[in-house]
Amino acid sequence: MTKKTGKSKSRNKDRRHLKAVPSAPKMPLQLVLNHRVLDSMALDFIQWHATEDPDPAGAFECLELVKLFLTSQHAINGSSSATAIDSESLDQAAGAIAASLDPDDMDEAFDDIYFALHSYIHFLKGTGRWSGTDAAYEELHSVLGNGIAAAVPQLPAIQVPDLSDDHQEAAFNAMPLIQRASALLDWIGTGKEITSTGALRLKDIEPAAAAAGVQARGKRGASGAAPLFDLETAGSQPETLLEVGTMHDVPVLREIWSALVGAGLISLGSTKATPGPEVTAWNSTRIEERLDIRRKLSVVLLVGVLTDEDDEWDQEAVAGTLLAVLTYGTTDEPMLVAELERMASPDLEGALRQDMDLEDNTELKDTALEEIYASFAALQAQQKLSLLAELGLVEAATDYRVPPVAIQCLELAMGFLKLADEPSDATESPSNVIALHGRSHTGGPPKGR
């Protein structure tokens, strides 16, 4: 009998140890072959890609993202193709990759994946390598071309009514925005002093606010400035009088003032606000000039409300919801005021309780949180709609309708917005409104994202 050596024992020990280590899962053969197909096209793709980006690193990164996508899609579908990518699970596969990243990087990851896939299928088609049908290519090309914006159902097209000049002027002159802007311009006269930040002085807030149709006054300054009223007259002051530290704390005054500046009706100097170059058009004898400057003022105000960077909440989320409500307000299917009210009134206690109960279910937990975020965005949009209604740019009796003369202003304002061109996670918010309000009117959401 042969004596076992220590070397043999050591070798057997190593084998036993290796058996305890779980082996990595094998990649499906079809997926392996798909990756090899990509590798075989690498040189041609790099040369093709060089027409847009001479750095080969960009082409390599693009192919690696395509490999990641195919791997993710194969795990979802149980199959994949390197030359006929299926658009059905596009969003799910891209989302699986993005979900593995830091939440702050998810939007960028989606953009990168969609861009890489878009370049890749262009290459396949342009070099005769696409093996799918032409219809499948066009569908995939359309989804990828829209990128993340494909996740957002299309808003209804705005049909601007054909109104006569006299009709428009009458409507504008009856609009509170125009009336209050005229009152502010009259109050400014030849000019009013302003602070170094371009705001009205505290003592001028009260008369300016009155011209803008609201009751507010500046607070007494910490430096010991004289009070704006004494104890004898304090009892006669309206209880609703808003006391503020800056004119920017009076929303209506702030928005009208900013719009007047943006429309060129007020010019801000270092120490004084004076009539701007467009003031002559405001009282022009030519109706075309009067209409143009009133339309311009309305457009500037709408753009300012939609792109308010000082929002405490996510500005794009609020703007997306607001834009959806406004565009539906130009159609025969306006959104009900009560409907937005329901969106803006979340069951916080129930949602938080659900959040605690779903600690082990990340997907459902995220859904509950998204509902809370959407509700807060709807609340902010609701407040902005109230302001627009006060100024006559929206009618909000039982539903939100945009008056005929303001529809043209909304269409022009949308030309200044980039919500659809530069989408982000926040541009999901129009779909929240559309989903509740009637998706059938949009023709349904695009496939894919």
PDB file of C-alpha atoms in Angstrom, residues 103-264:
ATOM      1  CA  PRO A 103     -30.122  57.894  -7.552  1.00  0.00           C
ATOM      2  CA  ASP A 104     -28.479  61.171  -8.537  1.00  0.00           C
ATOM      3  CA  ASP A 105     -26.921  59.454 -11.565  1.00  0.00           C
ATOM      4  CA  MET A 106     -30.038  57.700 -12.853  1.00  0.00           C
ATOM      5  CA  ASP A 107     -31.197  60.403 -15.244  1.00  0.00           C
ATOM      6  CA  GLU A 108     -27.761  60.686 -16.808  1.00  0.00           C
ATOM      7  CA  ALA A 109     -27.555  56.892 -17.067  1.00  0.00           C
ATOM      8  CA  PHE A 110     -30.827  56.742 -18.975  1.00  0.00           C
ATOM      9  CA  ASP A 111     -29.592  59.427 -21.350  1.00  0.00           C
ATOM     10  CA  ASP A 112     -26.309  57.597 -21.922  1.00  0.00           C
ATOM     11  CA  ILE A 113     -28.008  54.243 -22.560  1.00  0.00           C
ATOM     12  CA  TYR A 114     -30.551  55.708 -24.956  1.00  0.00           C
ATOM     13  CA  PHE A 115     -27.858  57.676 -26.790  1.00  0.00           C
ATOM     14  CA  ALA A 116     -25.625  54.597 -27.113  1.00  0.00           C
ATOM     15  CA  LEU A 117     -28.477  52.440 -28.406  1.00  0.00           C
ATOM     16  CA  HIS A 118     -29.549  55.154 -30.814  1.00  0.00           C
ATOM     17  CA  SER A 119     -26.030  55.410 -32.282  1.00  0.00           C
ATOM     18  CA  TYR A 120     -25.714  51.634 -32.422  1.00  0.00           C
ATOM     19  CA  ILE A 121     -28.942  50.996 -34.342  1.00  0.00           C
ATOM     20  CA  HIS A 122     -28.012  53.811 -36.748  1.00  0.00           C
ATOM     21  CA  PHE A 123     -24.789  51.939 -37.368  1.00  0.00           C
ATOM     22  CA  LEU A 124     -26.632  48.638 -37.872  1.00  0.00           C
ATOM     23  CA  LYS A 125     -29.050  50.162 -40.345  1.00  0.00           C
ATOM     24  CA  GLY A 126     -26.442  52.215 -42.161  1.00  0.00           C
ATOM     25  CA  THR A 127     -24.121  49.252 -42.660  1.00  0.00           C
ATOM     26  CA  GLY A 128     -26.812  46.752 -43.593  1.00  0.00           C
ATOM     27  CA  ARG A 129     -26.473  44.776 -40.369  1.00  0.00           C
ATOM     28  CA  TRP A 130     -29.983  45.377 -38.998  1.00  0.00           C
ATOM     29  CA  SER A 131     -31.772  42.014 -39.123  1.00  0.00           C
ATOM     30  CA  GLY A 132     -35.171  43.109 -37.839  1.00  0.00           C
ATOM     31  CA  THR A 133     -38.093  44.451 -39.836  1.00  0.00           C
ATOM     32  CA  ASP A 134     -38.247  48.035 -41.079  1.00  0.00           C
ATOM     33  CA  ALA A 135     -41.305  48.628 -38.894  1.00  0.00           C
ATOM     34  CA  ALA A 136     -39.464  47.394 -35.787  1.00  0.00           C
ATOM     35  CA  TYR A 137     -36.534  49.673 -36.607  1.00  0.00           C
ATOM     36  CA  GLU A 138     -38.771  52.716 -37.081  1.00  0.00           C
ATOM     37  CA  GLU A 139     -40.540  52.045 -33.788  1.00  0.00           C
ATOM     38  CA  LEU A 140     -37.259  51.626 -31.915  1.00  0.00           C
ATOM     39  CA  HIS A 141     -35.748  54.642 -33.650  1.00  0.00           C
ATOM     40  CA  SER A 142     -38.736  56.765 -32.656  1.00  0.00           C
ATOM     41  CA  VAL A 143     -38.566  55.751 -28.994  1.00  0.00           C
ATOM     42  CA  LEU A 144     -34.808  56.234 -28.751  1.00  0.00           C
ATOM     43  CA  GLY A 145     -34.974  59.495 -30.653  1.00  0.00           C
ATOM     44  CA  ASN A 146     -37.324  60.917 -28.049  1.00  0.00           C
ATOM     45  CA  GLY A 147     -35.140  59.598 -25.245  1.00  0.00           C
ATOM     46  CA  ILE A 148     -36.627  59.933 -21.794  1.00  0.00           C
ATOM     47  CA  ALA A 149     -39.195  62.343 -23.197  1.00  0.00           C
ATOM     48  CA  ALA A 150     -40.903  59.274 -24.643  1.00  0.00           C
ATOM     49  CA  ALA A 151     -42.038  58.519 -21.108  1.00  0.00           C
ATOM     50  CA  VAL A 152     -44.232  61.617 -21.136  1.00  0.00           C
ATOM     51  CA  PRO A 153     -47.535  61.335 -22.951  1.00  0.00           C
ATOM     52  CA  GLN A 154     -47.995  64.067 -25.529  1.00  0.00           C
ATOM     53  CA  LEU A 155     -49.835  67.144 -24.333  1.00  0.00           C
ATOM     54  CA  PRO A 156     -52.811  68.222 -26.429  1.00  0.00           C
ATOM     55  CA  ALA A 157     -52.059  70.540 -29.327  1.00  0.00           C
ATOM     56  CA  ILE A 158     -52.977  74.161 -28.710  1.00  0.00           C
ATOM     57  CA  GLN A 159     -55.413  75.594 -31.237  1.00  0.00           C
ATOM     58  CA  VAL A 160     -55.167  79.390 -31.187  1.00  0.00           C
ATOM     59  CA  PRO A 161     -58.568  80.979 -31.921  1.00  0.00           C
ATOM     60  CA  ASP A 162     -58.852  83.592 -34.657  1.00  0.00           C
ATOM     61  CA  LEU A 163     -59.844  86.795 -32.836  1.00  0.00           C
ATOM     62  CA  SER A 164     -60.311  90.267 -34.269  1.00  0.00           C
ATOM     63  CA  ASP A 165     -58.120  93.111 -33.023  1.00  0.00           C
ATOM     64  CA  ASP A 166     -61.090  94.779 -31.358  1.00  0.00           C
ATOM     65  CA  HIS A 167     -62.032  91.525 -29.594  1.00  0.00           C
ATOM     66  CA  GLN A 168     -58.460  91.084 -28.362  1.00  0.00           C
ATOM     67  CA  GLU A 169     -58.153  94.632 -27.106  1.00  0.00           C
ATOM     68  CA  ALA A 170     -61.435  94.447 -25.236  1.00  0.00           C
ATOM     69  CA  ALA A 171     -60.391  91.147 -23.662  1.00  0.00           C
ATOM     70  CA  PHE A 172     -56.951  92.427 -22.691  1.00  0.00           C
ATOM     71  CA  ASN A 173     -58.345  95.641 -21.228  1.00  0.00           C
ATOM     72  CA  ALA A 174     -60.746  93.602 -19.074  1.00  0.00           C
ATOM     73  CA  MET A 175     -57.927  91.350 -17.863  1.00  0.00           C
ATOM     74  CA  PRO A 176     -56.816  92.094 -14.262  1.00  0.00           C
ATOM     75  CA  LEU A 177     -53.155  91.671 -15.274  1.00  0.00           C
ATOM     76  CA  ILE A 178     -53.411  94.515 -17.777  1.00  0.00           C
ATOM     77  CA  GLN A 179     -55.432  96.716 -15.426  1.00  0.00           C
ATOM     78  CA  ARG A 180     -52.972  96.240 -12.562  1.00  0.00           C
ATOM     79  CA  ALA A 181     -49.957  96.688 -14.825  1.00  0.00           C
ATOM     80  CA  SER A 182     -51.435 100.000 -16.017  1.00  0.00           C
ATOM     81  CA  ALA A 183     -51.993 101.077 -12.406  1.00  0.00           C
ATOM     82  CA  LEU A 184     -48.386 100.213 -11.509  1.00  0.00           C
ATOM     83  CA  LEU A 185     -47.045 102.123 -14.513  1.00  0.00           C
ATOM     84  CA  ASP A 186     -49.153 105.128 -13.497  1.00  0.00           C
ATOM     85  CA  TRP A 187     -47.850 104.877  -9.935  1.00  0.00           C
ATOM     86  CA  ILE A 188     -44.226 104.687 -11.091  1.00  0.00           C
ATOM     87  CA  GLY A 189     -44.732 107.852 -13.115  1.00  0.00           C
ATOM     88  CA  THR A 190     -41.326 109.245 -14.036  1.00  0.00           C
ATOM     89  CA  GLY A 191     -39.558 106.885 -11.636  1.00  0.00           C
ATOM     90  CA  LYS A 192     -39.323 105.393  -8.145  1.00  0.00           C
ATOM     91  CA  GLU A 193     -36.277 104.719  -5.992  1.00  0.00           C
ATOM     92  CA  ILE A 194     -35.183 101.102  -5.568  1.00  0.00           C
ATOM     93  CA  THR A 195     -32.672  99.229  -3.428  1.00  0.00           C
ATOM     94  CA  SER A 196     -29.343  97.871  -4.623  1.00  0.00           C
ATOM     95  CA  THR A 197     -31.071  94.545  -5.342  1.00  0.00           C
ATOM     96  CA  GLY A 198     -33.588  96.156  -7.693  1.00  0.00           C
ATOM     97  CA  ALA A 199     -36.493  95.873  -5.241  1.00  0.00           C
ATOM     98  CA  LEU A 200     -38.825  98.624  -4.109  1.00  0.00           C
ATOM     99  CA  ARG A 201     -38.078 100.311  -0.808  1.00  0.00           C
ATOM    100  CA  LEU A 202     -40.110  99.174   2.177  1.00  0.00           C
ATOM    101  CA  LYS A 203     -42.083 102.434   2.366  1.00  0.00           C
ATOM    102  CA  ASP A 204     -43.154 102.023  -1.279  1.00  0.00           C
ATOM    103  CA  ILE A 205     -44.411  98.455  -0.989  1.00  0.00           C
ATOM    104  CA  GLU A 206     -47.847  99.458   0.286  1.00  0.00           C
ATOM    105  CA  PRO A 207     -48.802 101.830  -2.567  1.00  0.00           C
ATOM    106  CA  ALA A 208     -47.217  99.545  -5.150  1.00  0.00           C
ATOM    107  CA  ALA A 209     -49.094  96.546  -3.785  1.00  0.00           C
ATOM    108  CA  ALA A 210     -52.338  98.551  -3.823  1.00  0.00           C
ATOM    109  CA  ALA A 211     -51.733  99.333  -7.510  1.00  0.00           C
ATOM    110  CA  ALA A 212     -51.185  95.600  -8.086  1.00  0.00           C
ATOM    111  CA  GLY A 213     -54.517  94.881  -6.403  1.00  0.00           C
ATOM    112  CA  VAL A 214     -53.291  93.466  -3.080  1.00  0.00           C
ATOM    113  CA  GLN A 215     -52.915  94.747   0.461  1.00  0.00           C
ATOM    114  CA  ALA A 216     -49.403  94.599   1.868  1.00  0.00           C
ATOM    115  CA  ARG A 217     -46.936  96.848   3.617  1.00  0.00           C
ATOM    116  CA  GLY A 218     -43.255  96.765   4.417  1.00  0.00           C
ATOM    117  CA  LYS A 219     -42.131  95.801   7.886  1.00  0.00           C
ATOM    118  CA  ARG A 220     -40.414  98.290  10.117  1.00  0.00           C
ATOM    119  CA  GLY A 221     -36.707  98.001   9.469  1.00  0.00           C
ATOM    120  CA  ALA A 222     -34.342  96.757  12.149  1.00  0.00           C
ATOM    121  CA  SER A 223     -32.397  99.978  11.747  1.00  0.00           C
ATOM    122  CA  GLY A 224     -35.176 101.905  13.453  1.00  0.00           C
ATOM    123  CA  ALA A 225     -36.912 103.417  10.448  1.00  0.00           C
ATOM    124  CA  ALA A 226     -40.171 105.168  11.143  1.00  0.00           C
ATOM    125  CA  PRO A 227     -43.193 102.871  11.331  1.00  0.00           C
ATOM    126  CA  LEU A 228     -45.582 102.962   8.408  1.00  0.00           C
ATOM    127  CA  PHE A 229     -48.553 103.522  10.728  1.00  0.00           C
ATOM    128  CA  ASP A 230     -49.080 104.415  14.364  1.00  0.00           C
ATOM    129  CA  LEU A 231     -51.198 102.875  17.094  1.00  0.00           C
ATOM    130  CA  GLU A 232     -54.047 105.313  16.514  1.00  0.00           C
ATOM    131  CA  THR A 233     -54.497 104.130  12.923  1.00  0.00           C
ATOM    132  CA  ALA A 234     -53.590 100.496  13.542  1.00  0.00           C
ATOM    133  CA  GLY A 235     -57.189  99.602  14.372  1.00  0.00           C
ATOM    134  CA  SER A 236     -58.373 100.834  10.986  1.00  0.00           C
ATOM    135  CA  GLN A 237     -55.902  98.644   9.082  1.00  0.00           C
ATOM    136  CA  PRO A 238     -57.494  95.634   7.320  1.00  0.00           C
ATOM    137  CA  GLU A 239     -56.892  92.351   9.102  1.00  0.00           C
ATOM    138  CA  THR A 240     -55.720  90.779   5.843  1.00  0.00           C
ATOM    139  CA  LEU A 241     -52.919  93.321   5.346  1.00  0.00           C
ATOM    140  CA  LEU A 242     -49.756  91.361   4.648  1.00  0.00           C
ATOM    141  CA  GLU A 243     -46.627  92.622   6.383  1.00  0.00           C
ATOM    142  CA  VAL A 244     -43.472  91.735   4.466  1.00  0.00           C
ATOM    143  CA  GLY A 245     -39.734  92.326   4.549  1.00  0.00           C
ATOM    144  CA  THR A 246     -39.403  92.663   0.777  1.00  0.00           C
ATOM    145  CA  MET A 247     -41.636  93.199  -2.237  1.00  0.00           C
ATOM    146  CA  HIS A 248     -40.703  89.686  -3.366  1.00  0.00           C
ATOM    147  CA  ASP A 249     -42.835  88.337  -0.512  1.00  0.00           C
ATOM    148  CA  VAL A 250     -45.946  89.676  -2.271  1.00  0.00           C
ATOM    149  CA  PRO A 251     -46.474  87.127  -5.090  1.00  0.00           C
ATOM    150  CA  VAL A 252     -48.830  89.174  -7.278  1.00  0.00           C
ATOM    151  CA  LEU A 253     -46.708  92.319  -7.016  1.00  0.00           C
ATOM    152  CA  ARG A 254     -43.525  90.317  -7.603  1.00  0.00           C
ATOM    153  CA  GLU A 255     -44.829  88.607 -10.738  1.00  0.00           C
ATOM    154  CA  ILE A 256     -46.328  91.736 -12.313  1.00  0.00           C
ATOM    155  CA  TRP A 257     -43.228  93.783 -11.509  1.00  0.00           C
ATOM    156  CA  SER A 258     -40.915  91.126 -12.961  1.00  0.00           C
ATOM    157  CA  ALA A 259     -43.070  90.863 -16.084  1.00  0.00           C
ATOM    158  CA  LEU A 260     -43.042  94.642 -16.546  1.00  0.00           C
ATOM    159  CA  VAL A 261     -39.255  94.595 -16.349  1.00  0.00           C
ATOM    160  CA  GLY A 262     -38.990  91.593 -18.684  1.00  0.00           C
ATOM    161  CA  ALA A 263     -41.338  93.183 -21.225  1.00  0.00           C
ATOM    162  CA  GLY A 264     -39.324  96.394 -21.276  1.00  0.00           C
TER     163      GLY A 264
END
